[in-house]
Structures are given as structure tokens and as C-alpha cells.
PDB file of C-alpha atoms and ligand atoms in Angstrom:
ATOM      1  CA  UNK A   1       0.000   0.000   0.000  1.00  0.00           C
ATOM      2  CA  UNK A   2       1.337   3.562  -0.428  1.00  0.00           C
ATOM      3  CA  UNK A   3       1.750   6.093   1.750  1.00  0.00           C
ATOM      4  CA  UNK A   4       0.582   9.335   1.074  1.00  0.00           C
ATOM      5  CA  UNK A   5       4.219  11.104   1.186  1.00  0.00           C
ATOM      6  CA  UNK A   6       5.209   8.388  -1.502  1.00  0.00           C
ATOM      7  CA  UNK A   7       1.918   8.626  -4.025  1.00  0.00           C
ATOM      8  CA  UNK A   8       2.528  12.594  -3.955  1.00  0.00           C
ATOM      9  CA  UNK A   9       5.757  11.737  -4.896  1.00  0.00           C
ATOM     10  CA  UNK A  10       5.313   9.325  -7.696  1.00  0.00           C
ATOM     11  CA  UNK A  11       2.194  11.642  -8.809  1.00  0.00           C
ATOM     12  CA  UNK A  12       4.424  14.363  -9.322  1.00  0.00           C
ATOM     13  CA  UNK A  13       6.976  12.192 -11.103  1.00  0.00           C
ATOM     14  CA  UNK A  14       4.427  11.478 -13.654  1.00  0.00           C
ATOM     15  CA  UNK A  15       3.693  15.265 -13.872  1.00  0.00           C
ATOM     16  CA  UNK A  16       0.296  14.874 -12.920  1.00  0.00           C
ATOM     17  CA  UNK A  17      -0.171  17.186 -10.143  1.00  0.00           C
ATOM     18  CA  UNK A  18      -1.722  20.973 -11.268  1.00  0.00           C
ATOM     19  CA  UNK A  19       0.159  24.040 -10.268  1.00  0.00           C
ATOM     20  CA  UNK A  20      -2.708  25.337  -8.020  1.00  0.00           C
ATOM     21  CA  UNK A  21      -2.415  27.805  -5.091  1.00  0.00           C
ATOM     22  CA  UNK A  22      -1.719  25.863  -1.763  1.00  0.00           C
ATOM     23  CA  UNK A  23      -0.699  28.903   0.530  1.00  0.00           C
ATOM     24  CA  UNK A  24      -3.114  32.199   1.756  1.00  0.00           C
ATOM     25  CA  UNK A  25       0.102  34.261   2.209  1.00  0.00           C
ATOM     26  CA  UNK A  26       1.691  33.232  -0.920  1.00  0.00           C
ATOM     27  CA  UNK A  27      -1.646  34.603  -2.789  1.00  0.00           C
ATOM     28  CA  UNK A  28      -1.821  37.616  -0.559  1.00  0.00           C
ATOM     29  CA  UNK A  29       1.872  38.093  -1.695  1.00  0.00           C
ATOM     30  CA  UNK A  30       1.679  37.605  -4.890  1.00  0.00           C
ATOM     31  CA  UNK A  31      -1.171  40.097  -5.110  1.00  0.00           C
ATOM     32  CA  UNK A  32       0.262  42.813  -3.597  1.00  0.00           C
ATOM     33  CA  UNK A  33       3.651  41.931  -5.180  1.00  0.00           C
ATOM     34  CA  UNK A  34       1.375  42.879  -8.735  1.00  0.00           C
ATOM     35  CA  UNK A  35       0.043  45.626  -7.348  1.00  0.00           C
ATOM     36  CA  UNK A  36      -3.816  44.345  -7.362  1.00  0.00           C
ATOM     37  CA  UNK A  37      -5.000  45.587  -4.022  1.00  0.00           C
ATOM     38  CA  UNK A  38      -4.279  48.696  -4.714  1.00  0.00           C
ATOM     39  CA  UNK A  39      -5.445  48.959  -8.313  1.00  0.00           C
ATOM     40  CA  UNK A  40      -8.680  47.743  -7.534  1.00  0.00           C
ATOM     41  CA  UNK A  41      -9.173  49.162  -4.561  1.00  0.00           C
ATOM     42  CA  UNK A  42      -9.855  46.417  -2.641  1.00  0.00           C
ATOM     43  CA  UNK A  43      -8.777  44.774   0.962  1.00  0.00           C
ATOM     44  CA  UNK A  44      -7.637  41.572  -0.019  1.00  0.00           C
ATOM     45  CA  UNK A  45      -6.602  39.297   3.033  1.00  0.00           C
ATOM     46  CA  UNK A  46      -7.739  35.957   1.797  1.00  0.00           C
ATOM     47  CA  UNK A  47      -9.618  33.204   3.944  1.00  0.00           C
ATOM     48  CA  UNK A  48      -9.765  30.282   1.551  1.00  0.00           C
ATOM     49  CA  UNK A  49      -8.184  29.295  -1.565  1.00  0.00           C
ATOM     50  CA  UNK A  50      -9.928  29.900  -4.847  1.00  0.00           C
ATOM     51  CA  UNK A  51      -8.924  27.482  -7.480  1.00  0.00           C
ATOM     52  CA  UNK A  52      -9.663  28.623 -11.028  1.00  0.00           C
ATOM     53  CA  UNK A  53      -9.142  26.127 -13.532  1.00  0.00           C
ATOM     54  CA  UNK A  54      -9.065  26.295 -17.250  1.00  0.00           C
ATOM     55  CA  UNK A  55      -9.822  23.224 -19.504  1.00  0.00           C
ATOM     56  CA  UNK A  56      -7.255  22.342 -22.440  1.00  0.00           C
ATOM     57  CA  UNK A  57      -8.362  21.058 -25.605  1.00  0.00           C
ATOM     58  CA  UNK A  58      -5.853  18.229 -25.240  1.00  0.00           C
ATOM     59  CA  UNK A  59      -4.141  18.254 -22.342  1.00  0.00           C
ATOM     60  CA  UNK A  60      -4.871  18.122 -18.641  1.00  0.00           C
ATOM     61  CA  UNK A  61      -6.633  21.006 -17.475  1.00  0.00           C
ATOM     62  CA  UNK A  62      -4.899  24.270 -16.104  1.00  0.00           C
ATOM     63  CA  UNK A  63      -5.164  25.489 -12.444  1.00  0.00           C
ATOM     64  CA  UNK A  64      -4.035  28.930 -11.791  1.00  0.00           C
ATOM     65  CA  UNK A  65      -1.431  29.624  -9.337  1.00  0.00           C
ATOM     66  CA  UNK A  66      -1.399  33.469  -8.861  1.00  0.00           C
ATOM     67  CA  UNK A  67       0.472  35.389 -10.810  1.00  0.00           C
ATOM     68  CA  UNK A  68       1.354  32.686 -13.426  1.00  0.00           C
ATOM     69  CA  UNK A  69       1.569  33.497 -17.080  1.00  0.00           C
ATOM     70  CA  UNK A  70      -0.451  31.516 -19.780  1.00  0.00           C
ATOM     71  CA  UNK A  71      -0.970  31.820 -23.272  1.00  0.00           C
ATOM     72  CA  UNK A  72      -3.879  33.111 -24.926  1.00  0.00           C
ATOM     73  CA  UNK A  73      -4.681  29.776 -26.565  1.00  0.00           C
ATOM     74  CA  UNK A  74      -4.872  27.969 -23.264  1.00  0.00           C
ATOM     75  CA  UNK A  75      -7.278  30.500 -21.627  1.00  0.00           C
ATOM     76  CA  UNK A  76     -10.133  29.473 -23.852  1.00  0.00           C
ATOM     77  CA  UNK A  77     -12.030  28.351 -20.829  1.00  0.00           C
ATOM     78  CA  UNK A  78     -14.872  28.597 -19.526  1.00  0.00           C
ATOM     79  CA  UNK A  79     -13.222  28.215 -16.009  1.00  0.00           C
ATOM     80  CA  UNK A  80     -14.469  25.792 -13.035  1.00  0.00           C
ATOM     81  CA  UNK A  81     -13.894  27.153  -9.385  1.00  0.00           C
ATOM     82  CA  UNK A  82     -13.443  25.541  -6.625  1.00  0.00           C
ATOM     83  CA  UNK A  83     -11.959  26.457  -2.642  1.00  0.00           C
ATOM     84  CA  UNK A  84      -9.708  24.820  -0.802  1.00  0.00           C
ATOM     85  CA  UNK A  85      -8.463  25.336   2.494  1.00  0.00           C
ATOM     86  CA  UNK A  86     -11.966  27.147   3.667  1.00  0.00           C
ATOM     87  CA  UNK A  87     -13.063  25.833   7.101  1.00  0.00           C
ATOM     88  CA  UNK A  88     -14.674  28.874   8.261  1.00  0.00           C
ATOM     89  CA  UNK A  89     -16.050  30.363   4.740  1.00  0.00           C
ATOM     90  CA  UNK A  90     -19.387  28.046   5.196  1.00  0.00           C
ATOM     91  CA  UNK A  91     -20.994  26.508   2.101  1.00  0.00           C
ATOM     92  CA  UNK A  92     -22.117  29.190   0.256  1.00  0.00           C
ATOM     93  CA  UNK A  93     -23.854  31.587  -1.587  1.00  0.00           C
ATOM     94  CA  UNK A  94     -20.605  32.762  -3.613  1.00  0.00           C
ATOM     95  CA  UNK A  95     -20.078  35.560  -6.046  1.00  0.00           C
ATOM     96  CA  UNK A  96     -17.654  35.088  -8.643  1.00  0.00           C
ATOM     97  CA  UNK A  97     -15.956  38.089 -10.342  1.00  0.00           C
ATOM     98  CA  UNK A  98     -13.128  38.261 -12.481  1.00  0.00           C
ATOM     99  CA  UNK A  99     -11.544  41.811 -14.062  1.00  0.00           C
ATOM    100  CA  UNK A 100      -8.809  42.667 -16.115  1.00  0.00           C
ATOM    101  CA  UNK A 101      -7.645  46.576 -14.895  1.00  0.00           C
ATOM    102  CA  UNK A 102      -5.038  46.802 -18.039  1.00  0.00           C
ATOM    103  CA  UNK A 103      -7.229  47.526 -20.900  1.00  0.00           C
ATOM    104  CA  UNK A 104      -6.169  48.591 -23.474  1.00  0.00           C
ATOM    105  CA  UNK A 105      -3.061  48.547 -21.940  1.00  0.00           C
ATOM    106  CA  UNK A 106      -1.369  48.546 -18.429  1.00  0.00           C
ATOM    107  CA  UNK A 107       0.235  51.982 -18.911  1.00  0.00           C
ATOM    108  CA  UNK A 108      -2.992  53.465 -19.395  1.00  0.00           C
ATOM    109  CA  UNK A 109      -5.820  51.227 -18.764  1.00  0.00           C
ATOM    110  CA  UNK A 110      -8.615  53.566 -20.185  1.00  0.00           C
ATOM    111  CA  UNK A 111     -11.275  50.982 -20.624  1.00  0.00           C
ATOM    112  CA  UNK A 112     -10.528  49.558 -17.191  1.00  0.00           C
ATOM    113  CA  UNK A 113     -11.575  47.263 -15.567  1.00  0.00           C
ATOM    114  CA  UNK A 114     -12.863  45.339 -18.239  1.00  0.00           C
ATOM    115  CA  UNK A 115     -15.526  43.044 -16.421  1.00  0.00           C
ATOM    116  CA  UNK A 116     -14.987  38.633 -17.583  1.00  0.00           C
ATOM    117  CA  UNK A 117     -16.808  37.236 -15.894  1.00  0.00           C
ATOM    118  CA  UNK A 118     -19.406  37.622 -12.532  1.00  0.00           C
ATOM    119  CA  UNK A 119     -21.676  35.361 -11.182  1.00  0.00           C
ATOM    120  CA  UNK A 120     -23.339  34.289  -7.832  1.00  0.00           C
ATOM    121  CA  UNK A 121     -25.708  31.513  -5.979  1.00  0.00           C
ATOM    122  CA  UNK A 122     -22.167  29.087  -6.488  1.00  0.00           C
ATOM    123  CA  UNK A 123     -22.242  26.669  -3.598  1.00  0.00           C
ATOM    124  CA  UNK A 124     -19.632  24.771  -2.185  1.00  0.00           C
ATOM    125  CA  UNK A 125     -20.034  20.709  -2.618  1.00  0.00           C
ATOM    126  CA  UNK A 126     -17.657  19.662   0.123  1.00  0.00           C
ATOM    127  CA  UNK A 127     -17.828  15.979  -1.146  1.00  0.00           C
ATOM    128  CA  UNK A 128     -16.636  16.983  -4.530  1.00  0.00           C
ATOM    129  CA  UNK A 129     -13.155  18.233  -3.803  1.00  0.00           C
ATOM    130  CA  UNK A 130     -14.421  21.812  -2.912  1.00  0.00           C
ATOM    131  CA  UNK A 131     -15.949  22.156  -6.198  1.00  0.00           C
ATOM    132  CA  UNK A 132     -18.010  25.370  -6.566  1.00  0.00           C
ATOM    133  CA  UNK A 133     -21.701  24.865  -8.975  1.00  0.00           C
ATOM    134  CA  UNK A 134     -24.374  27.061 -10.009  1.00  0.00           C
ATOM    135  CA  UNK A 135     -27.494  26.838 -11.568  1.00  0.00           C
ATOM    136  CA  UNK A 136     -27.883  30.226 -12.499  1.00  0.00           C
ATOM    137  CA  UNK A 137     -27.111  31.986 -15.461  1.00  0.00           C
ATOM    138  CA  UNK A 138     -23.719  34.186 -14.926  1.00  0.00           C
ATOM    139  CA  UNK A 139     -24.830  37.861 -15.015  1.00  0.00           C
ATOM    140  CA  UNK A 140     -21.263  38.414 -17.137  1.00  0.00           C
ATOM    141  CA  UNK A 141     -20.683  34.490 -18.966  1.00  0.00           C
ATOM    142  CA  UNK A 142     -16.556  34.413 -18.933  1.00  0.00           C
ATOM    143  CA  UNK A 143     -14.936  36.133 -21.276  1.00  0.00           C
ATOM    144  CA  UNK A 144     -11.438  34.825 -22.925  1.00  0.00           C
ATOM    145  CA  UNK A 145      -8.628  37.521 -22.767  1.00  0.00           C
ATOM    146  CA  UNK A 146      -7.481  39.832 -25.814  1.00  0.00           C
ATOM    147  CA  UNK A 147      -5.430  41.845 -24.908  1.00  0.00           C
ATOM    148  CA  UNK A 148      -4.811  43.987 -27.640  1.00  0.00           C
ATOM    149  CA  UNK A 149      -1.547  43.016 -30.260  1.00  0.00           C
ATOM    150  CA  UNK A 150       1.878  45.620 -28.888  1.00  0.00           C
ATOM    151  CA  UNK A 151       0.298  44.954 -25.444  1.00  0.00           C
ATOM    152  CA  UNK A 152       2.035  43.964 -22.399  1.00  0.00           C
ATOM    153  CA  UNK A 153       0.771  40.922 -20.594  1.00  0.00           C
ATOM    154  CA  UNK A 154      -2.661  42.036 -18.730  1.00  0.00           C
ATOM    155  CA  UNK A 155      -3.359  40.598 -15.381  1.00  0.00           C
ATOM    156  CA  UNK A 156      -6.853  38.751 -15.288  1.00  0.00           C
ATOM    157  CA  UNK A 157      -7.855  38.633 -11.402  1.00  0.00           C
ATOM    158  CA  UNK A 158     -10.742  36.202 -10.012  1.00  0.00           C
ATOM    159  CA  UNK A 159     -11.996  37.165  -6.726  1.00  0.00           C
ATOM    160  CA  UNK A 160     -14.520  35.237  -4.495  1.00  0.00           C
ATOM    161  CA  UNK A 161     -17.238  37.279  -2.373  1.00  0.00           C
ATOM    162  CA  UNK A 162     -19.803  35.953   0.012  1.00  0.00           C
ATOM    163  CA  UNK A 163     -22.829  36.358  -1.453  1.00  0.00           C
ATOM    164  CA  UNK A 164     -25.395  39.000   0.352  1.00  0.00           C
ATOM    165  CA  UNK A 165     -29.093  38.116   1.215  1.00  0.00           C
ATOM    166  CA  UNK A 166     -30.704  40.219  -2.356  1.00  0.00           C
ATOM    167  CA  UNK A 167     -27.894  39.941  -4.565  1.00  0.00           C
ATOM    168  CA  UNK A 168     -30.445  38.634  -7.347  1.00  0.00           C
ATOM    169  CA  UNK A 169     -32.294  41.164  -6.916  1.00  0.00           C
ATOM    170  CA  UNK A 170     -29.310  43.738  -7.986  1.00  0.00           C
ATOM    171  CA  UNK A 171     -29.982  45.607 -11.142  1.00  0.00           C
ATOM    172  CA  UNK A 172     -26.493  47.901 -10.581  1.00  0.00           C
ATOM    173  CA  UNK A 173     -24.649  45.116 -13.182  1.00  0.00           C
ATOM    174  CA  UNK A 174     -27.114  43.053 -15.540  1.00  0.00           C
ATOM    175  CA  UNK A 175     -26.195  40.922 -18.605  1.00  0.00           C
ATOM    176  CA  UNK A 176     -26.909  44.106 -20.917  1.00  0.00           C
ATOM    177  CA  UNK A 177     -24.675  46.108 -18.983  1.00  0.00           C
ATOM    178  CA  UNK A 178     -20.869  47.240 -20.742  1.00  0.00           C
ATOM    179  CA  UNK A 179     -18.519  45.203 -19.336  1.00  0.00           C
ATOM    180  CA  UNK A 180     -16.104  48.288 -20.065  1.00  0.00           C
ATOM    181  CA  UNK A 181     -15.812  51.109 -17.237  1.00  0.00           C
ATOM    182  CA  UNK A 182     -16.691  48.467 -14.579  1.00  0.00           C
ATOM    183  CA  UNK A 183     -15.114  48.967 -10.868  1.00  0.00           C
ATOM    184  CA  UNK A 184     -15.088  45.992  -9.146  1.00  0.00           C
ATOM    185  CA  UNK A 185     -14.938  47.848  -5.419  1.00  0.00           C
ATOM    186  CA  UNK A 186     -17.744  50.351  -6.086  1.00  0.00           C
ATOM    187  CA  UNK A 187     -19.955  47.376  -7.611  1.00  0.00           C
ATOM    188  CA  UNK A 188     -19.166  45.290  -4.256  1.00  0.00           C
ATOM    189  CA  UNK A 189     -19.890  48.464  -2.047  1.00  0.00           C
ATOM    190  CA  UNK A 190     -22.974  49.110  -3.735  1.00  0.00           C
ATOM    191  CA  UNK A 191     -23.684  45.551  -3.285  1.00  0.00           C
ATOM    192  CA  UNK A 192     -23.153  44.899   0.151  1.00  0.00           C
ATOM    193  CA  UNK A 193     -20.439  42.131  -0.805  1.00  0.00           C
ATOM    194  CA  UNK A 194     -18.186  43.411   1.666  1.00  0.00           C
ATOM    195  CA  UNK A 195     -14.255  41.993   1.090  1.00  0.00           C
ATOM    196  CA  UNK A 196     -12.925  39.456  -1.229  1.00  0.00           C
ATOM    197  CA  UNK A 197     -12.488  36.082   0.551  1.00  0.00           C
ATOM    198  CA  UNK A 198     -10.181  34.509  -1.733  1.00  0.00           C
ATOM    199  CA  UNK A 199      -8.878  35.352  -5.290  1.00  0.00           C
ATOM    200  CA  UNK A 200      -5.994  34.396  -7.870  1.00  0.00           C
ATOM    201  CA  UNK A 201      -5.273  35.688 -11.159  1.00  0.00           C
ATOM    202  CA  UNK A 202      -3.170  35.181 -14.722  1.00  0.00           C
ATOM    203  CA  UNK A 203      -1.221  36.824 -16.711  1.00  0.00           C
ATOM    204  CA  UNK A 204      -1.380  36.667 -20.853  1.00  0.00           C
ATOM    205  CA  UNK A 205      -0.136  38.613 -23.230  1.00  0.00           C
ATOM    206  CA  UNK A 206      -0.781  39.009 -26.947  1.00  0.00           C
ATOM    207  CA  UNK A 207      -1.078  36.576 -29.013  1.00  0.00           C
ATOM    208  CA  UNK A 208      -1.468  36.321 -32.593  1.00  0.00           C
ATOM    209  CA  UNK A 209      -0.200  32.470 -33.643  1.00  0.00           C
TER     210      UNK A 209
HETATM  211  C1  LIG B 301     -13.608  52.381  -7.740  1.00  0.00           C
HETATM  212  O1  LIG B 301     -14.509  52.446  -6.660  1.00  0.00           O
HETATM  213  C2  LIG B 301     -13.880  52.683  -5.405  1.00  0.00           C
HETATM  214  C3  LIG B 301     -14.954  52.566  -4.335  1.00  0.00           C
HETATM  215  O2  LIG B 301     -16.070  53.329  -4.635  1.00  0.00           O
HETATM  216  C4  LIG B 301     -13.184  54.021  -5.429  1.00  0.00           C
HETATM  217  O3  LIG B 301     -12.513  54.233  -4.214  1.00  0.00           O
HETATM  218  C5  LIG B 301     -12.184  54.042  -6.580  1.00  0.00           C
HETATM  219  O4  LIG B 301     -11.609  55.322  -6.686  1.00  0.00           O
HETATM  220  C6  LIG B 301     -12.854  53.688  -7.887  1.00  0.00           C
HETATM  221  N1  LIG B 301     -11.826  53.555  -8.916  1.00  0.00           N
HETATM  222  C7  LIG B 301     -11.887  54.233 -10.049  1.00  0.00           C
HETATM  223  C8  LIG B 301     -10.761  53.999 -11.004  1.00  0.00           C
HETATM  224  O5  LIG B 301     -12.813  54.997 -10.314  1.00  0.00           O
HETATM  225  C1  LIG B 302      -0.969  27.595 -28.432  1.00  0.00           C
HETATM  226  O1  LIG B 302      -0.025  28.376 -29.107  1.00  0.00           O
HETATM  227  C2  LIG B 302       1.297  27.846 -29.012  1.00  0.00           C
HETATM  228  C3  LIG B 302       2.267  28.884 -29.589  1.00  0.00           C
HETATM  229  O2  LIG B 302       1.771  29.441 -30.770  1.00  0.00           O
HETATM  230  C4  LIG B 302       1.343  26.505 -29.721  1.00  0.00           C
HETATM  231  O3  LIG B 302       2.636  25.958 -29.634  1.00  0.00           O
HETATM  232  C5  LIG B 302       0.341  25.579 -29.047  1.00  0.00           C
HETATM  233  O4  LIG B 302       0.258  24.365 -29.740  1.00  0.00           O
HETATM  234  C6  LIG B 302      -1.041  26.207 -29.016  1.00  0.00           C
HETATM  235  N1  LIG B 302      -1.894  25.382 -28.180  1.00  0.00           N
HETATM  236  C7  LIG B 302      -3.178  25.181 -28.465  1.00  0.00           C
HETATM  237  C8  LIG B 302      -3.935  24.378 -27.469  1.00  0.00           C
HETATM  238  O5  LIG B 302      -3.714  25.629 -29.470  1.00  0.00           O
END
């Protein structure tokens, strides 16, 4: 019988473990290491992990860890979500947001944030791994990154809210609404969201191949 130590081991020999976020402080870091809290305006200590991950047409799929770069090809998506390490976070409702704040381009992000993807009512299913599911329609459906060619690499950041009592009732952000201009701190104070419990995000850059 293996041990746990030794099937980690021969797992990762075989290159079959994901590069997903396994520390709080090494997300917090790496946020505020790219800036993010203070772009979006946001607090961002994290209580749980959020795992975003990204299917591949023919590969194994891609978990973030923050602050990794992919290419555009691989982004495709749409993402799954999950949370690890939560004990106190409860089961749910979620809201699921992710932003890019570099559009057009980091030096002057004009159309900023552009809004990828938000959605709530996602509920933890402890006896799936910590996989998060809805049966709602996202408000924004997820949203591949472009940044624009002569671009630097934008950052795409997914954060994880509790959900409020009367969130579906919000009107502020609806699936007609531009997803240009949005401000993911004003929507979450206008929202009663409160602060991001979790988050990661990607980086990807151009490309035209
Ligand atoms: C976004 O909203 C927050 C909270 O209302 C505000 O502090 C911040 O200045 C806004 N950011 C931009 C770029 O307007
Ligand atoms: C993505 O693009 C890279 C570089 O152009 C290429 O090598 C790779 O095969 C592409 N992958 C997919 C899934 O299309």
C-alpha cells in the first residue's frame, strides 16, 4: 500500500499534479507583489483558496497559481472554481468576479476594468473536492482575454465574495450592462459584498499564432 508522502511523490513524477495555489500568504503576496490591491481598490486578506481552472483542448486542465503566465490559446475556458483550504467560509452563496484593470493597456488602462466574468448563488459541494456549482445563469458568462496586439501581458484577477441576502435582486450590473468602465470595489460596495475572501489571477499577453 502507499503512503501518502510516496503517491505525492510518484504523482508528481508522472507530472500529474496541477500548479494550483496551496498557501493564503503566498496569494496575498503575490497580489500585492502585482500591485492588485491597490489597483482595484480592494482589501484583499484571503480566507480560503480559490482554485480557477481552465480546460485544455488536449491536455490536462490548467489550475491557476497566482500570478502565473499563460498563453492566450490555453485560456479558452470557460473556467471551473473551486476552494480549498476554507473551514470557516461556510458553504455558500458565492459571487464570482473576475476583471482585467489593463485595458487597453497597463500603462494606461482607459477601458478599465474590463468586467470577464461575474456570477453568484455558487455553492460549495464539500464531497466533490471543494468544487463550486451554479445553476444560475452568470450575469457576465466568462470572457477569454485579448489583450490587444503591442500589449504587455494584462493581469486577469478572479476574486470570491460571500454572497449578500438580495444579490439577485441587484440591477447595478445586468447581462446588458458594458462590461467596459466596470469597478469591481464600487460594484461590491454598492452591493453589500463586503471583502474578497479569496482570489488568484493570470497573466497573458498578446497573441497572434
Ligand atoms: C472604484 O470604486 C472605489 C470605491 O467606490 C473608489 O474608491 C475608486 O476610486 C474607484 N476607482 C476608479 C478607477 O474609479
Ligand atoms: C498555443 O499556441 C502555441 C504557440 O503558438 C502553440 O505551440 C500551441 O500548440 C497552441 N496550443 C493550443 C492548445 O492551441
Amino acid at each position: 500500500m502507499l503512503l501518502p508522502a510516496s503517491l505525492a511523490l510518484l504523482l508528481s513524477l508522472f507530472g500529474a499534479t496541477v500548479a494550483q495555489d496551496t498557501s493564503l500568504s503566498a496569494v496575498k503576496q503575490a497580489f500585492d507583489k502585482a500591485n492588485i490591491p491597490t489597483n482595484l481598490a480592494i482589501n484583499f486578506n484571503p480566507q480560503a483558496l480559490l482554485q480557477v481552472s481552465l480546460p485544455q483542448p488536449s491536455a490536462r486542465e490548467i489550475t491557476l497559481s497566482a500570478g502565473v503566465q499563460l498563453l492566450r490559446n490555453q485560456t479558452a475556458g470557460p473556467p471551473t472554481f473551486s476552494v480549498t483550504g476554507a473551514a470557516q467560509t461556510g458553504l455558500g452563496p458565492f459571487v464570482i468576479a473576475s476583471v482585467d484593470p489593463d485595458a487597453p493597456t497597463p500603462q494606461n488602462p482607459t477601458n478599465a476594468q474590463i468586467r470577464h466574468f461575474l456570477g453568484g448563488n455558487f455553492f460549495l459541494s464539500s464531497d466533490r473536492g471543494g468544487l463550486l456549482s451554479n445553476s444560475t445563469p452568470a450575469i457576465s458568462g466568462y470572457r477569454q482575454p485579448t489583450p490587444p496586439a503591442g500589449s504587455d501581458a494584462h493581469r486577469y484577477i478572479f476574486l470570491l465574495y460571500k454572497q449578500p441576502a438580495g444579490f439577485n435582486q441587484q440591477t447595478i450590473v445586468t447581462p446588458s450592462t458594458s462590461i467596459a468602465g466596470f469597478n469591481i470595489s464600487n460594484f461590491a460596495l454598492r452591493v453589500g459584498l463586503g471583502d474578497p475572501i479569496g482570489g488568484t489571477f493570470m497573466l497573458v499577453a498578446p497573441q497572434t499564432a
